[in-house]
Structures are given as C-alpha cells and as structure tokens.
Coordinates of C-alpha atoms in Angstrom, one line a residue:
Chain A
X28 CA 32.9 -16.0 -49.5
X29 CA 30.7 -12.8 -49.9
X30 CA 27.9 -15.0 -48.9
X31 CA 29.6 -15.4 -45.7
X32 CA 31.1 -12.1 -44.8
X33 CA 27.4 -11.2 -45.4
X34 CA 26.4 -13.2 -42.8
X35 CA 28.6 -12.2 -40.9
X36 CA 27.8 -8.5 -41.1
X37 CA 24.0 -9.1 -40.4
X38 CA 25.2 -11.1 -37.4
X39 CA 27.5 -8.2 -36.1
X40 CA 24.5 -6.3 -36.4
X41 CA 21.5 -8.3 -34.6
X42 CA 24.5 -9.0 -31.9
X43 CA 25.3 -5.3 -30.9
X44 CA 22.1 -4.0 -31.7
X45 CA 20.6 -6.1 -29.0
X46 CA 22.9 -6.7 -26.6
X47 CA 25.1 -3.9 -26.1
X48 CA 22.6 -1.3 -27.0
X49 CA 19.8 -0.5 -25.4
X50 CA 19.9 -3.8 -23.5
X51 CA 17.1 -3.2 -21.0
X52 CA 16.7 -5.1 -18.0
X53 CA 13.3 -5.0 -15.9
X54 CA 10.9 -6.4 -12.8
X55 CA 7.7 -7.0 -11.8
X56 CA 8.1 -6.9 -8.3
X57 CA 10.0 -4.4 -6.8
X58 CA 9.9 -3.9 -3.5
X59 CA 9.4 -0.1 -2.2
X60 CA 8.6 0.3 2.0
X61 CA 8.3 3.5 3.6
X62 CA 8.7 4.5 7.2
X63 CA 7.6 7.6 9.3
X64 CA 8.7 7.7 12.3
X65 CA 7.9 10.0 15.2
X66 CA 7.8 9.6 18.9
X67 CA 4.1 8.9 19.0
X68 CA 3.6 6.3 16.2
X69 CA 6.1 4.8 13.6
X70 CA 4.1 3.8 10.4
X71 CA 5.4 1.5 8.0
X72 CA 4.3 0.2 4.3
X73 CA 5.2 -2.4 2.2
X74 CA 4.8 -2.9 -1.4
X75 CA 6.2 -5.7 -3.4
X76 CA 4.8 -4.6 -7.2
X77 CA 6.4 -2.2 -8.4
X78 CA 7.4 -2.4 -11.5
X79 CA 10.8 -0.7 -13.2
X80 CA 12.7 -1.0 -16.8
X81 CA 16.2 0.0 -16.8
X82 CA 18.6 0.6 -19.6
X83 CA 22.3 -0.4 -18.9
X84 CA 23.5 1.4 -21.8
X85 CA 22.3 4.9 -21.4
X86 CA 21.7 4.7 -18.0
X87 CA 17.9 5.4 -18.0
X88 CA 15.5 4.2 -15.7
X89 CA 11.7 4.0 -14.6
X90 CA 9.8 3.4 -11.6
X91 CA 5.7 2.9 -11.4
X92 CA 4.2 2.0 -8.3
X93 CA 0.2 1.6 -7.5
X94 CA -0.7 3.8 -4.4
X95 CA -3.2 1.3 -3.5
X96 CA -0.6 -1.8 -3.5
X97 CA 0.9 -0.2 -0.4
X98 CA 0.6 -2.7 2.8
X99 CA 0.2 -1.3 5.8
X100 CA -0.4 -3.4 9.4
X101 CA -3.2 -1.2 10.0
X102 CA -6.2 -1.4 7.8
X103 CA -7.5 1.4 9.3
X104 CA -4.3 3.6 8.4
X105 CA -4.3 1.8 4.7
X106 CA -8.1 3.1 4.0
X107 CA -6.6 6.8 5.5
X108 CA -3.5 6.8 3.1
X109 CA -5.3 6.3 0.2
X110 CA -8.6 8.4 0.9
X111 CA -7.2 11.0 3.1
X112 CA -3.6 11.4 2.2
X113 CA -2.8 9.8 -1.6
X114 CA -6.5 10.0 -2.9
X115 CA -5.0 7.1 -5.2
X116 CA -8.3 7.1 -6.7
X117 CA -7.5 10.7 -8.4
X118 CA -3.4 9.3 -8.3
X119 CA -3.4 5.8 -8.6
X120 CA 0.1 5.8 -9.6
X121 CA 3.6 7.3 -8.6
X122 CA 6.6 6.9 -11.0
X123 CA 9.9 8.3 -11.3
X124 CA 11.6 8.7 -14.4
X125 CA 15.9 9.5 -14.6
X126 CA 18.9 8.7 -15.2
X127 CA 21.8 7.0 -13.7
X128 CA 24.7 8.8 -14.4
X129 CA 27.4 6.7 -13.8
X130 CA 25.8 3.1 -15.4
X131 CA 28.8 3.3 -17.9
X132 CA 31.3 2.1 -14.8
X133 CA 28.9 -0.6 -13.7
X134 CA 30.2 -4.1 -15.2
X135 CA 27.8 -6.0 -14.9
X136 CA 29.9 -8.7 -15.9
X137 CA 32.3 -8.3 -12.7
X138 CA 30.6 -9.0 -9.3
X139 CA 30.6 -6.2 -6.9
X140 CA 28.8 -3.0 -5.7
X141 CA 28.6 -0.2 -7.4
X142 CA 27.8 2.9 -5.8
X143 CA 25.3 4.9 -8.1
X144 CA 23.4 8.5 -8.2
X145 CA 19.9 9.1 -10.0
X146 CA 18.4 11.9 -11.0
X147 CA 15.1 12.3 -12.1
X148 CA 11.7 13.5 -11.8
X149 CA 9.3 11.8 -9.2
X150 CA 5.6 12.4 -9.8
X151 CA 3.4 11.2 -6.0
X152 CA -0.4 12.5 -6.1
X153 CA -0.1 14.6 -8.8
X154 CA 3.1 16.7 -7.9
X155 CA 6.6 16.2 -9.5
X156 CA 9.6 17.0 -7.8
X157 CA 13.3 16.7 -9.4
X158 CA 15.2 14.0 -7.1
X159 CA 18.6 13.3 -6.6
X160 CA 19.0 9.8 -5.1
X161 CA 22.1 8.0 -4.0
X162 CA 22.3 3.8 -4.5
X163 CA 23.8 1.0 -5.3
X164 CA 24.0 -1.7 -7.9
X165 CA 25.2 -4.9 -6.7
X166 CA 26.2 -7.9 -9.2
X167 CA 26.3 -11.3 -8.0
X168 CA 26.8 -13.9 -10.8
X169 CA 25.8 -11.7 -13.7
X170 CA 22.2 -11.3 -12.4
X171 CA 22.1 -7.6 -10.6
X172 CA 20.2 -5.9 -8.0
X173 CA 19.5 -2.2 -7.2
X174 CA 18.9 -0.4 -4.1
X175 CA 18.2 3.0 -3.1
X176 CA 17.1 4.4 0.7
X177 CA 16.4 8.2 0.8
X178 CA 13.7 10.5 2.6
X179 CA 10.7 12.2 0.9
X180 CA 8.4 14.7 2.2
X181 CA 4.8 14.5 1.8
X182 CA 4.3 18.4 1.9
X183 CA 6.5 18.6 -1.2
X184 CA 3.9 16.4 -3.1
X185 CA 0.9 18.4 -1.7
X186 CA -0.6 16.1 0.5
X187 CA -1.6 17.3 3.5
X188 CA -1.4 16.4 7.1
X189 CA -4.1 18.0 9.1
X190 CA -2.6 19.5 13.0
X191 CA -4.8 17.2 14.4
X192 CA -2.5 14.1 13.8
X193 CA 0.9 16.3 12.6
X194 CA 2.5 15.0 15.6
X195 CA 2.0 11.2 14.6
X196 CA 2.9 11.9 10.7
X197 CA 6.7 12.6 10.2
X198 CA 7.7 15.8 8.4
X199 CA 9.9 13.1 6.6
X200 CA 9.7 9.6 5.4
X201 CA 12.4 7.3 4.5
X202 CA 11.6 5.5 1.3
X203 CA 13.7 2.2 0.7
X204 CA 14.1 0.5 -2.3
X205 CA 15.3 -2.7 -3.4
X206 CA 14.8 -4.5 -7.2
X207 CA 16.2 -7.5 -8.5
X208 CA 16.3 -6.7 -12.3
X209 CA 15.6 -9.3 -14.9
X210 CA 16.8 -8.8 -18.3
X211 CA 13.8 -8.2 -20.6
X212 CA 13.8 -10.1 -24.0
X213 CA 14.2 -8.3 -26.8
X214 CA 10.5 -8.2 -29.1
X215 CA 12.4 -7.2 -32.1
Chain B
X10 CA 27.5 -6.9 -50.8
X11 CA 28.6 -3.3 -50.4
X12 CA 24.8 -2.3 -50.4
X13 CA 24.1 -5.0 -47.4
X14 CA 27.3 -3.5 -45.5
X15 CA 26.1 -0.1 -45.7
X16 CA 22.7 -1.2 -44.3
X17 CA 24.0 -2.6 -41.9
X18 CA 26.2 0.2 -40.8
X19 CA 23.3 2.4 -41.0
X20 CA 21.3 0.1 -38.8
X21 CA 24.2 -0.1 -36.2
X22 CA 23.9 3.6 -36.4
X23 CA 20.3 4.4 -36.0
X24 CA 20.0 1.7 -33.2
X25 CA 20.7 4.0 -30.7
X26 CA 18.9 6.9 -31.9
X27 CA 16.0 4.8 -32.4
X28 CA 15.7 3.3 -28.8
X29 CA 16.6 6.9 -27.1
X30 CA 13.1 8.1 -28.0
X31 CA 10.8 4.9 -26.0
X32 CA 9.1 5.5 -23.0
X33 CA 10.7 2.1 -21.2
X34 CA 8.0 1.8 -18.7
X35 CA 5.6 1.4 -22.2
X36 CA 7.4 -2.3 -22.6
X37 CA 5.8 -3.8 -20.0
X38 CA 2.4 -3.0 -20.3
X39 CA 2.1 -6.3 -23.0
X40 CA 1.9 -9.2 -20.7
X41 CA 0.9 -6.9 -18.0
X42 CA -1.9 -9.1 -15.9
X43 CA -4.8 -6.4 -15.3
X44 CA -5.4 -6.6 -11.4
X45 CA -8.9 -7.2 -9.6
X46 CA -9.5 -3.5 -8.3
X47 CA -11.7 -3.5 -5.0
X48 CA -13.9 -0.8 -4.0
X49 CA -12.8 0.7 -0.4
X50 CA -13.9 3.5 1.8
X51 CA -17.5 3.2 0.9
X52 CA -18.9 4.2 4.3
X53 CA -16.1 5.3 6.9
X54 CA -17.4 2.5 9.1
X55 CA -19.4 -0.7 9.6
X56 CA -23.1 1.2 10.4
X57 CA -24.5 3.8 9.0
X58 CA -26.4 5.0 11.9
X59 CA -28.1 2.2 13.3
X60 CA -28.2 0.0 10.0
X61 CA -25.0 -2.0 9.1
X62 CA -23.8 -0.4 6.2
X63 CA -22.1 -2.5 3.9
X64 CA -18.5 -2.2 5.1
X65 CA -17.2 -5.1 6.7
X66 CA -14.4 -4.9 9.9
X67 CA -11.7 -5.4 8.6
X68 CA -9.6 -9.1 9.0
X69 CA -8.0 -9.0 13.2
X70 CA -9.3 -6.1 13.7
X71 CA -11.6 -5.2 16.4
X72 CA -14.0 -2.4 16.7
X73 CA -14.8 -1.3 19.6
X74 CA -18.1 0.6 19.9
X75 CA -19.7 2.6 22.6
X76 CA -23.3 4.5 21.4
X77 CA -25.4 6.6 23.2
X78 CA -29.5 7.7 22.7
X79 CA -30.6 10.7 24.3
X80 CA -33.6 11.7 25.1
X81 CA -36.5 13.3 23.1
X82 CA -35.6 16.9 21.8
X83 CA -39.2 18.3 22.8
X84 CA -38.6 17.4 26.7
X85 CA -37.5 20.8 26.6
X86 CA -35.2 22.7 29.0
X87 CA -36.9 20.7 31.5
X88 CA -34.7 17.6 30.5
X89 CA -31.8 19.7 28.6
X90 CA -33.8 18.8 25.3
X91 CA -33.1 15.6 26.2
X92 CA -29.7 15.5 27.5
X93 CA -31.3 14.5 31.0
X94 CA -31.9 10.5 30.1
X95 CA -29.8 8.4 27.6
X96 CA -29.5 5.0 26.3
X97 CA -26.3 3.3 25.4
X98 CA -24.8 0.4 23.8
X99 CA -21.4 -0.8 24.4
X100 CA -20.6 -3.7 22.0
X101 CA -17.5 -4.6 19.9
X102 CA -17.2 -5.9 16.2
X103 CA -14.2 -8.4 15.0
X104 CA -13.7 -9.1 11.6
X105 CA -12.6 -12.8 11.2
X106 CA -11.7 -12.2 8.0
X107 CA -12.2 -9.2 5.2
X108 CA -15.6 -10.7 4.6
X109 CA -16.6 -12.3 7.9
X110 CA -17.6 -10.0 11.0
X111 CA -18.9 -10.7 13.6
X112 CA -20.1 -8.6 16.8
X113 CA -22.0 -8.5 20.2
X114 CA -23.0 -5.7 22.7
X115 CA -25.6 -5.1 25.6
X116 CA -28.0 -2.2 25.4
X117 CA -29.5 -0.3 28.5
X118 CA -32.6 -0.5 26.1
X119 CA -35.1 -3.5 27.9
X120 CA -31.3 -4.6 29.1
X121 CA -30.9 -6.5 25.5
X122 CA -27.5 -8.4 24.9
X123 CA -27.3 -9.1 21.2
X124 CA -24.9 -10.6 18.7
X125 CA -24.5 -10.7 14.9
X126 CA -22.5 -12.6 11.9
X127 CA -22.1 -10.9 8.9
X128 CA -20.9 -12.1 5.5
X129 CA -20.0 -9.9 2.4
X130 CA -20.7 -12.3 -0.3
X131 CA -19.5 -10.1 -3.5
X132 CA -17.4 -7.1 -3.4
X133 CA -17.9 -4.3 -5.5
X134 CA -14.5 -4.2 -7.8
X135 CA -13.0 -2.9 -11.3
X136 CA -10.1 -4.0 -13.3
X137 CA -9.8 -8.0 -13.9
X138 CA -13.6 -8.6 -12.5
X139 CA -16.3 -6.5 -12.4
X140 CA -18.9 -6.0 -9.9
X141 CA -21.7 -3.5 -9.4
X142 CA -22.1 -3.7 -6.2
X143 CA -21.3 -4.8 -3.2
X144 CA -24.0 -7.5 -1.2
X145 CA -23.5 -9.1 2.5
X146 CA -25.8 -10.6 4.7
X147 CA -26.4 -10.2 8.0
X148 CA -28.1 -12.5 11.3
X149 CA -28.4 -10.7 14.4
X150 CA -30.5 -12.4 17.7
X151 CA -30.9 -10.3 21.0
X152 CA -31.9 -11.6 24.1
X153 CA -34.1 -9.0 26.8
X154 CA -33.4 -9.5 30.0
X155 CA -35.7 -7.3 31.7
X156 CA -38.0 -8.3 34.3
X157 CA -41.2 -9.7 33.2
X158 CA -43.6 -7.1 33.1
X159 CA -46.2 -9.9 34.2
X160 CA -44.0 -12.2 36.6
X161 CA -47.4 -13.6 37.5
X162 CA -48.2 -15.5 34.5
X163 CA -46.0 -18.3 32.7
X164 CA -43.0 -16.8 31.2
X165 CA -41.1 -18.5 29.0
X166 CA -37.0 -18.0 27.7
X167 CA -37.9 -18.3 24.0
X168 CA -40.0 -14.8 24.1
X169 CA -36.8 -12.5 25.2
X170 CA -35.8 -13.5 22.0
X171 CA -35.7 -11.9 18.7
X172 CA -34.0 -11.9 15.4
X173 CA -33.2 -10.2 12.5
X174 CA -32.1 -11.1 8.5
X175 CA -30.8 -8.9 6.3
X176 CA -29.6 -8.4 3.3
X177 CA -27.4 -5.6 2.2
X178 CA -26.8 -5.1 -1.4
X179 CA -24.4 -1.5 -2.1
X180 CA -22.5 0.6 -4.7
X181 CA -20.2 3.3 -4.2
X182 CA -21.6 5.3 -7.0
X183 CA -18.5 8.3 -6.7
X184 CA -16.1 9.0 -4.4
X185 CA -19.1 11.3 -2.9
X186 CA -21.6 9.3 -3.3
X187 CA -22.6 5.5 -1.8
X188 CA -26.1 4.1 -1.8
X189 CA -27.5 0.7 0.0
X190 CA -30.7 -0.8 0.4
X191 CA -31.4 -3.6 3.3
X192 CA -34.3 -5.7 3.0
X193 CA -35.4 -6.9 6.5
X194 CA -36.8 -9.5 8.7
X195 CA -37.4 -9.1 11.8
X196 CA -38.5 -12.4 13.8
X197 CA -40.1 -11.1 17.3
X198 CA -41.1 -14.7 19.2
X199 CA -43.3 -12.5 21.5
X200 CA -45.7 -9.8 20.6
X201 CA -48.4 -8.0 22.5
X202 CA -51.4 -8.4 20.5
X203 CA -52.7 -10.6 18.3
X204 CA -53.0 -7.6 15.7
X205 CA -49.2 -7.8 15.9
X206 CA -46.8 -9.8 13.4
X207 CA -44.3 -12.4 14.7
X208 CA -42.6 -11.9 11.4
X209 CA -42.1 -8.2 9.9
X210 CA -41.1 -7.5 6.9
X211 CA -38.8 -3.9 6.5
X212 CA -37.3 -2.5 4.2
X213 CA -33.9 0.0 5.0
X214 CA -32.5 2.6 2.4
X215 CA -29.4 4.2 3.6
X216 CA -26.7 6.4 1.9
X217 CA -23.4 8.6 2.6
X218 CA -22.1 11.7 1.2
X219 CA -18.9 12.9 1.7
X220 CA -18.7 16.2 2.2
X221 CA -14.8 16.5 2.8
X222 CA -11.8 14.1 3.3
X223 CA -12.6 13.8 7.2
X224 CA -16.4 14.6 7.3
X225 CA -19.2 13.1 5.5
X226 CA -23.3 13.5 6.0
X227 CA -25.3 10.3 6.3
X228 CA -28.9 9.1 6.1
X229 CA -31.1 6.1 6.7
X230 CA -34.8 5.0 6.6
X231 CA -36.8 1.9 7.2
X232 CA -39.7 1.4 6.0
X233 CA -41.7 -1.2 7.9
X234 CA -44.1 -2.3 5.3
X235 CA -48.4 -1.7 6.5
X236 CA -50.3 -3.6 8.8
X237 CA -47.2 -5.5 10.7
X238 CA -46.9 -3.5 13.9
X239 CA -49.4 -1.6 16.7
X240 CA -50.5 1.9 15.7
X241 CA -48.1 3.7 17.2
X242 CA -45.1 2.8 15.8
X243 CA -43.2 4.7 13.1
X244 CA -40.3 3.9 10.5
X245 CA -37.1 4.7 11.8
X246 CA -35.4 7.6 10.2
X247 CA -31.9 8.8 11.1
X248 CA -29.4 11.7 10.0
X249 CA -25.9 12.4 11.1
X250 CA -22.4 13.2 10.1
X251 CA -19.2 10.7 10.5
X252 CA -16.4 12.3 11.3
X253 CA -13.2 10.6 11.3
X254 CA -9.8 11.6 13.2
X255 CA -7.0 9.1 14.0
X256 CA -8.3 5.7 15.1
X257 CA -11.6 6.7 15.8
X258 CA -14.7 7.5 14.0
X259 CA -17.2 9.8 16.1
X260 CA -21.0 9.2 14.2
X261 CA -23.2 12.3 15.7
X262 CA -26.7 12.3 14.7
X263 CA -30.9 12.5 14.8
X264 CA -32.6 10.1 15.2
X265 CA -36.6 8.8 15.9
X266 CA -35.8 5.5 17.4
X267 CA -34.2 4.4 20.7
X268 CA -33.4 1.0 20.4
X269 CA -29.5 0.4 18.6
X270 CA -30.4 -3.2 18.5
X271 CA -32.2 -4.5 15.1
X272 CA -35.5 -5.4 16.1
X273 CA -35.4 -2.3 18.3
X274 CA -35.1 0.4 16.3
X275 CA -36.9 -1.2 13.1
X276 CA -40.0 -2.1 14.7
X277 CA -40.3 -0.2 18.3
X278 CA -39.7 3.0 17.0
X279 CA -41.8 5.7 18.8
X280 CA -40.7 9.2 18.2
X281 CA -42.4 11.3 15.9
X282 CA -40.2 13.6 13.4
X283 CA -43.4 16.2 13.2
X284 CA -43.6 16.8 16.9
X285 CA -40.0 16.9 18.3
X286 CA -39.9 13.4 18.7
X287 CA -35.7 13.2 17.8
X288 CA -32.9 12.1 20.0
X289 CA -29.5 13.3 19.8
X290 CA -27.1 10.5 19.6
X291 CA -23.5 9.5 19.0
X292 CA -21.6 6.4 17.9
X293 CA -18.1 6.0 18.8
X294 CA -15.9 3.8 17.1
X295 CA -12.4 3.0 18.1
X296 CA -10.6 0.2 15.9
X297 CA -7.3 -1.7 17.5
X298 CA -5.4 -4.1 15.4
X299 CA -5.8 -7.2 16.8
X300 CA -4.0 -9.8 14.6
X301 CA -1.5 -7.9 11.9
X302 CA -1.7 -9.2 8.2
X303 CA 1.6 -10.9 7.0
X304 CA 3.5 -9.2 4.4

C-alpha cells in the first residue's frame, strides 16, 4: 500500500511537472513576410525559418529570425536589404522576446480562436523597441497555430533610408506572422 | 513515505520557479542543423572595371549594360580632354542560374560583337561548409567585323576571331575588403608580326574597397607576362568608384585601355599612365528581374 501511494505521488509529480507546467510548444519554420508598399514600388519578403518556443503556462514567448533567410523576388533588392539596410552581417539576427498576457484563457483543448496581445521587446539591427502586438491563436484538433499582422518602422530600428529612394521605401511595413507550434519534448 | 511526499511536494513547488528563469529560445539550439552561410556582396556587380569580377548575375536576371571609353585625357581642351571621341559597348548579362552567366555585347571598338559563359565552380561560404574563396571560370570569343585593312589579299573568317580563358579565384576578406586574381589566355588567331604570340599568357589582379554603404573604390591590373606582344603595348590598369542607387550600378573610372572586350583591353592596350595616356569611362548597369525565384 505505501509502495503504491508512493508511486503514485512520484507519478502526480512527473505528470504536472511536465505537462501542465511549463509545457513549451515550438517551430522551426515560422513563416514571417513583410510588405512596404508605396505608390512607386511595393516590396515584399518571405521567410519561412524562423524559429519560436512558447510556453502555454506562463504565457512567454520567443521569436529569432536570420536577416539573411529573408526572400525577396528581387535579388538585387535582397543583396540591398542586407548590405545597405540590415547589414545582417553586423545583425544577423532579429528576435523578440514577451509575453502573452492572456495565454491562461486559451484552451488549447477546445477548438477555436483566440484573440491574444503580446508585449515584448523586439531587437532588428541592433535596436530594441518595446512592442505591443495584437493576434490570434487558433486550435484545430489540439494542434494550434499563432498569428500576428502589425506594422514596424524601419527608422525606429536605425536603419536608414537614404532621400534618394525614400519615395520607394515605406515609412511603414506590415510584418505578418504565422507559426504552426509543435509541442517540444520534454529533455528532463 | 512521508519523506518521499514532502519531496515531491517540494519538487511540484520549485517546478515553476525553476523553469521561470530559462531563456526558451536556448532549447533549440540542440538539434539545431548549422546552415551553409554564403558570401554575398563581394563586388557590387559582375566586372570590376573591365575584368569580370567574381560575382555572378544572379538566376533570371538580366543585366543590362551600356559602357563608354573616352578619349585620351592629354588631347587637351582641344578634344575636351577627351570628351570629343568615345567608345561604347552595349551588351547584356543573364544569369541562367546563381552559378551560370552568360552575356554578349557589340563594341564600336574594331566593330567587335563578343559573348561569354561563366561558371562559379565554388562559392566562398561559412557555417555548415567552409570555403576560402570563391573560383569561376570564364570563355569569352569576339568576332571583328571591321573592314579588312588589306581587302586585297586573302582574308579569311577564322582571323576576326579571338578568345579568351580565365580563371577567377576570390575572397571577400572583410566587409571592406575583396581581393581576386585572374589568370588569362588570350587566343588571337591573327597577329601582325611574327614577333607576335597567337597565345598570351596574362595575368589580372583586381580588388574593391568599400568606402561607404553606397560607394566603394575599385582597382584592376593585368599583367601581360614579357615577350608576348609588339613593343608598344602596355598592361592594362584601371581605377574607379561603383556607386550604387536603386536598380542601377553607375562604375566611373580611369583607365589606359580602350577595348571593353577581353582580348582588347588585355593585350591592345596603348595608353601610357606616365604621359596622360587615361580615358575617362563609365559602366552602367541596370538589372531587371527577368524570371522570379519561387518561394
């Protein structure tokens, strides 16, 4: 009998300690496009590896994305974001690191979508900005996705946009974001 | 027993406090496949001056060049140092793939059409593989078409032509700094003299340095190694600055030869540095995406 309840116990323990807490979920390949757009030129990039853990129980989350993983259409304009604009060779990375707020009323066991707010700090080309972002978390047969659309502006990051081409880079760019999180397996 | 539930209790109660403290992006980098890291941006287009640097156009994209020669510096105010006369090239590059280019143009210079294939072979790169340097090689055959100087005596086809080899081995030693060297042969199948050599052998030493994000300074020699070509003819050197706006990429800069096709500038090079013998010249480059990459 004490044998079992012993069991038991240890059970209880390795249970909730890896499944209800701090029960991270992750992926590999994010996908993260951005989009200026201005009456002379509309400029769009695509990149499908970015990689970003969340923690359903506190609500934390991070984002790293290689500056140089960015598609572009034009190769020309790829070679100018990283060398003129990003200088990913100095930056090779931008991450974000927050919190989501309201992750407690996500169930991730009850399909639907949940309308969700981050807040964190987004570091691109050095600079880090405290961002407020409004998403959504949609489940669909226990397995969840995340997605996020909001504008950014390179000025705020320091990178510069010389007058020559200001009219064909927008003061803004829309940032989209869309992960399909996997849950990550526990080393412990 | 009491002693394993109060263990456990403590565990269940540390859990937490324990995780809170991770960095979470930290749990992926086990497992994390290292990626193959090429080098970019080593010159801001495919020639230096007239040399092909070691950039390749890149895959359905074409590259539309126009280039002009003008005249020697030391004809004075007579011929607006130069201004007065010019030679051009109009040509356009395609890049077949990242690796495969290929190109054609027509000079003004003895009314030459050329055409070139060029193949980088190994790419400079960091992370997962690592390579030096980057090496391509280049075939390039131009066709004169100007009159026979000597309409009187047998001409045949195969002397307008002429052809050149090269190999171009690179590094992009900094972000400032890239390097080349181009060994050269130049195939001529017609030469004046006897004294002259069908085949000469060159060597080409080129490099960049980039002075600002938009602007950088560039140089090239070629040595033509002794006892190949007439008295008369010098090595080919070159300086000039690339700057870059948009789209285009506008190459100003001095230079001793005349000729923008191979065989031209590497082996009928007349101007002489010492005495004023430079042309100001220009190399526009305009790149349109012809074919866009799938995501």
């Amino acid at each position: 009998m004490k044998k079992v309840l012993c069991l038991l116990s240890l059970t209880f323990v390795l249970v909730f300690s890896t499944q209800t807490w701090g029960q991270k979920y992750f992926t590999r390949d994010g996908r993260i496009t951005f989009t200026s757009e201005t009456p002379m030129e509309k400029i769009e990039a695509d990149n499908q590896k970015a990689t970003s853990v969340l923690d359903v129980e506190s609500g934390q989350l991070e984002f790293a994305v290689l500056i140089k993983g960015f598609q572009f259409e034009k190769a020309l304009m790829q070679e100018h974001f990283n060398e003129n604009y990003m200088e990913s060779s100095k930056f090779p990375k931008a991450q974000f690191k927050g919190m989501i707020a309201e992750m407690g009323r996500v169930n991730l066991s009850k399909d639907g979508a949940y309308p969700v707010t981050v807040k964190g700090d987004m570091t691109i080309h050095g600079v880090t900005q405290p961002v407020s972002v409004d998403g959504q978390i949609v489940v669909v047969d226990g397995a969840f996705t995340a997605h996020a659309s909001f504008a950014l502006a390179p000025e705020d990051y320091g990178i510069r946009i010389p007058a020559m081409v200001r009219d064909n880079i927008a003061k803004s760019m829309q940032v989209v974001v869309n992960v399909t999180y996997e849950p990550l397996a526990s080393k412990s | 027993m009491n002693q394993v539930i109060f263990l456990s209790l403590l565990l269940l109660l540390m859990g937490p406090v324990l995780r809170a403290q991770e960095d979470l992006l930290s749990l992926l980098d086990a497992g994390q496949e290292e990626q193959v890291e090429y080098t970019t941006a080593s010159f801001k287009t495919n020639r230096v001056i007239n040399l092909h640097s070691l950039e390749s156009t890149a895959g359905g994209v074409f590259d539309f060049k126009i280039s002009h020669r003008f005249g020697f510096l030391n004809g004075g105010i007579y011929d607006l140092f130069g201004l007065d006369n010019a030679s051009i090239r109009i040509g356009g590059d395609y890049g077949v793939s990242n690796r495969l280019t290929i190109g054609a143009g027509r000079s003004s210079y003895e009314k030459t059409y050329d055409g070139f294939v060029k193949y980088k072979f190994l790419r400079q790169s960091k992370g997962k593989r690592k390579m030096p340097f980057t090496a391509a090689v280049l075939a390039s055959g131009a066709i004169k078409t100007v009159n026979w100087p000597n309409p009187d005596r047998v001409n045949y086809f195969s002397s307008r032509l002429n052809y050149v080899f090269q190999v171009i081995l690179g590094r992009k030693f900094s972000e400032s700094l890239t390097l080349q060297l181009s060994p050269t042969l130049v195939h001529r199948n017609l030469v004046k003299t006897l004294r002259e050599k069908n085949d000469v052998f060159a060597l080409g030493v080129a490099g960049r340095i980039k002075l600002n994000r938009r602007i950088a300074l560039n140089g090239e020699y070629i040595y033509v190694f002794p006892d190949q070509l007439a008295p008369g003819f010098r090595n080919s050197l070159s300086v000039g600055f690339d700057l870059e706006t948009g789209g285009h990429v506008f190459q100003l800069h001095f230079t001793n030869s005349t000729a923008m096709v191979g065989h031209g500038f590497i082996t009928e090079t007349i101007g002489d540095w010492r005495q004023g013998g430079i042309r100001f010249g220009f190399n526009i480059s305009r790149v349109f995406t012809v074919k866009r990459p799938k995501f």
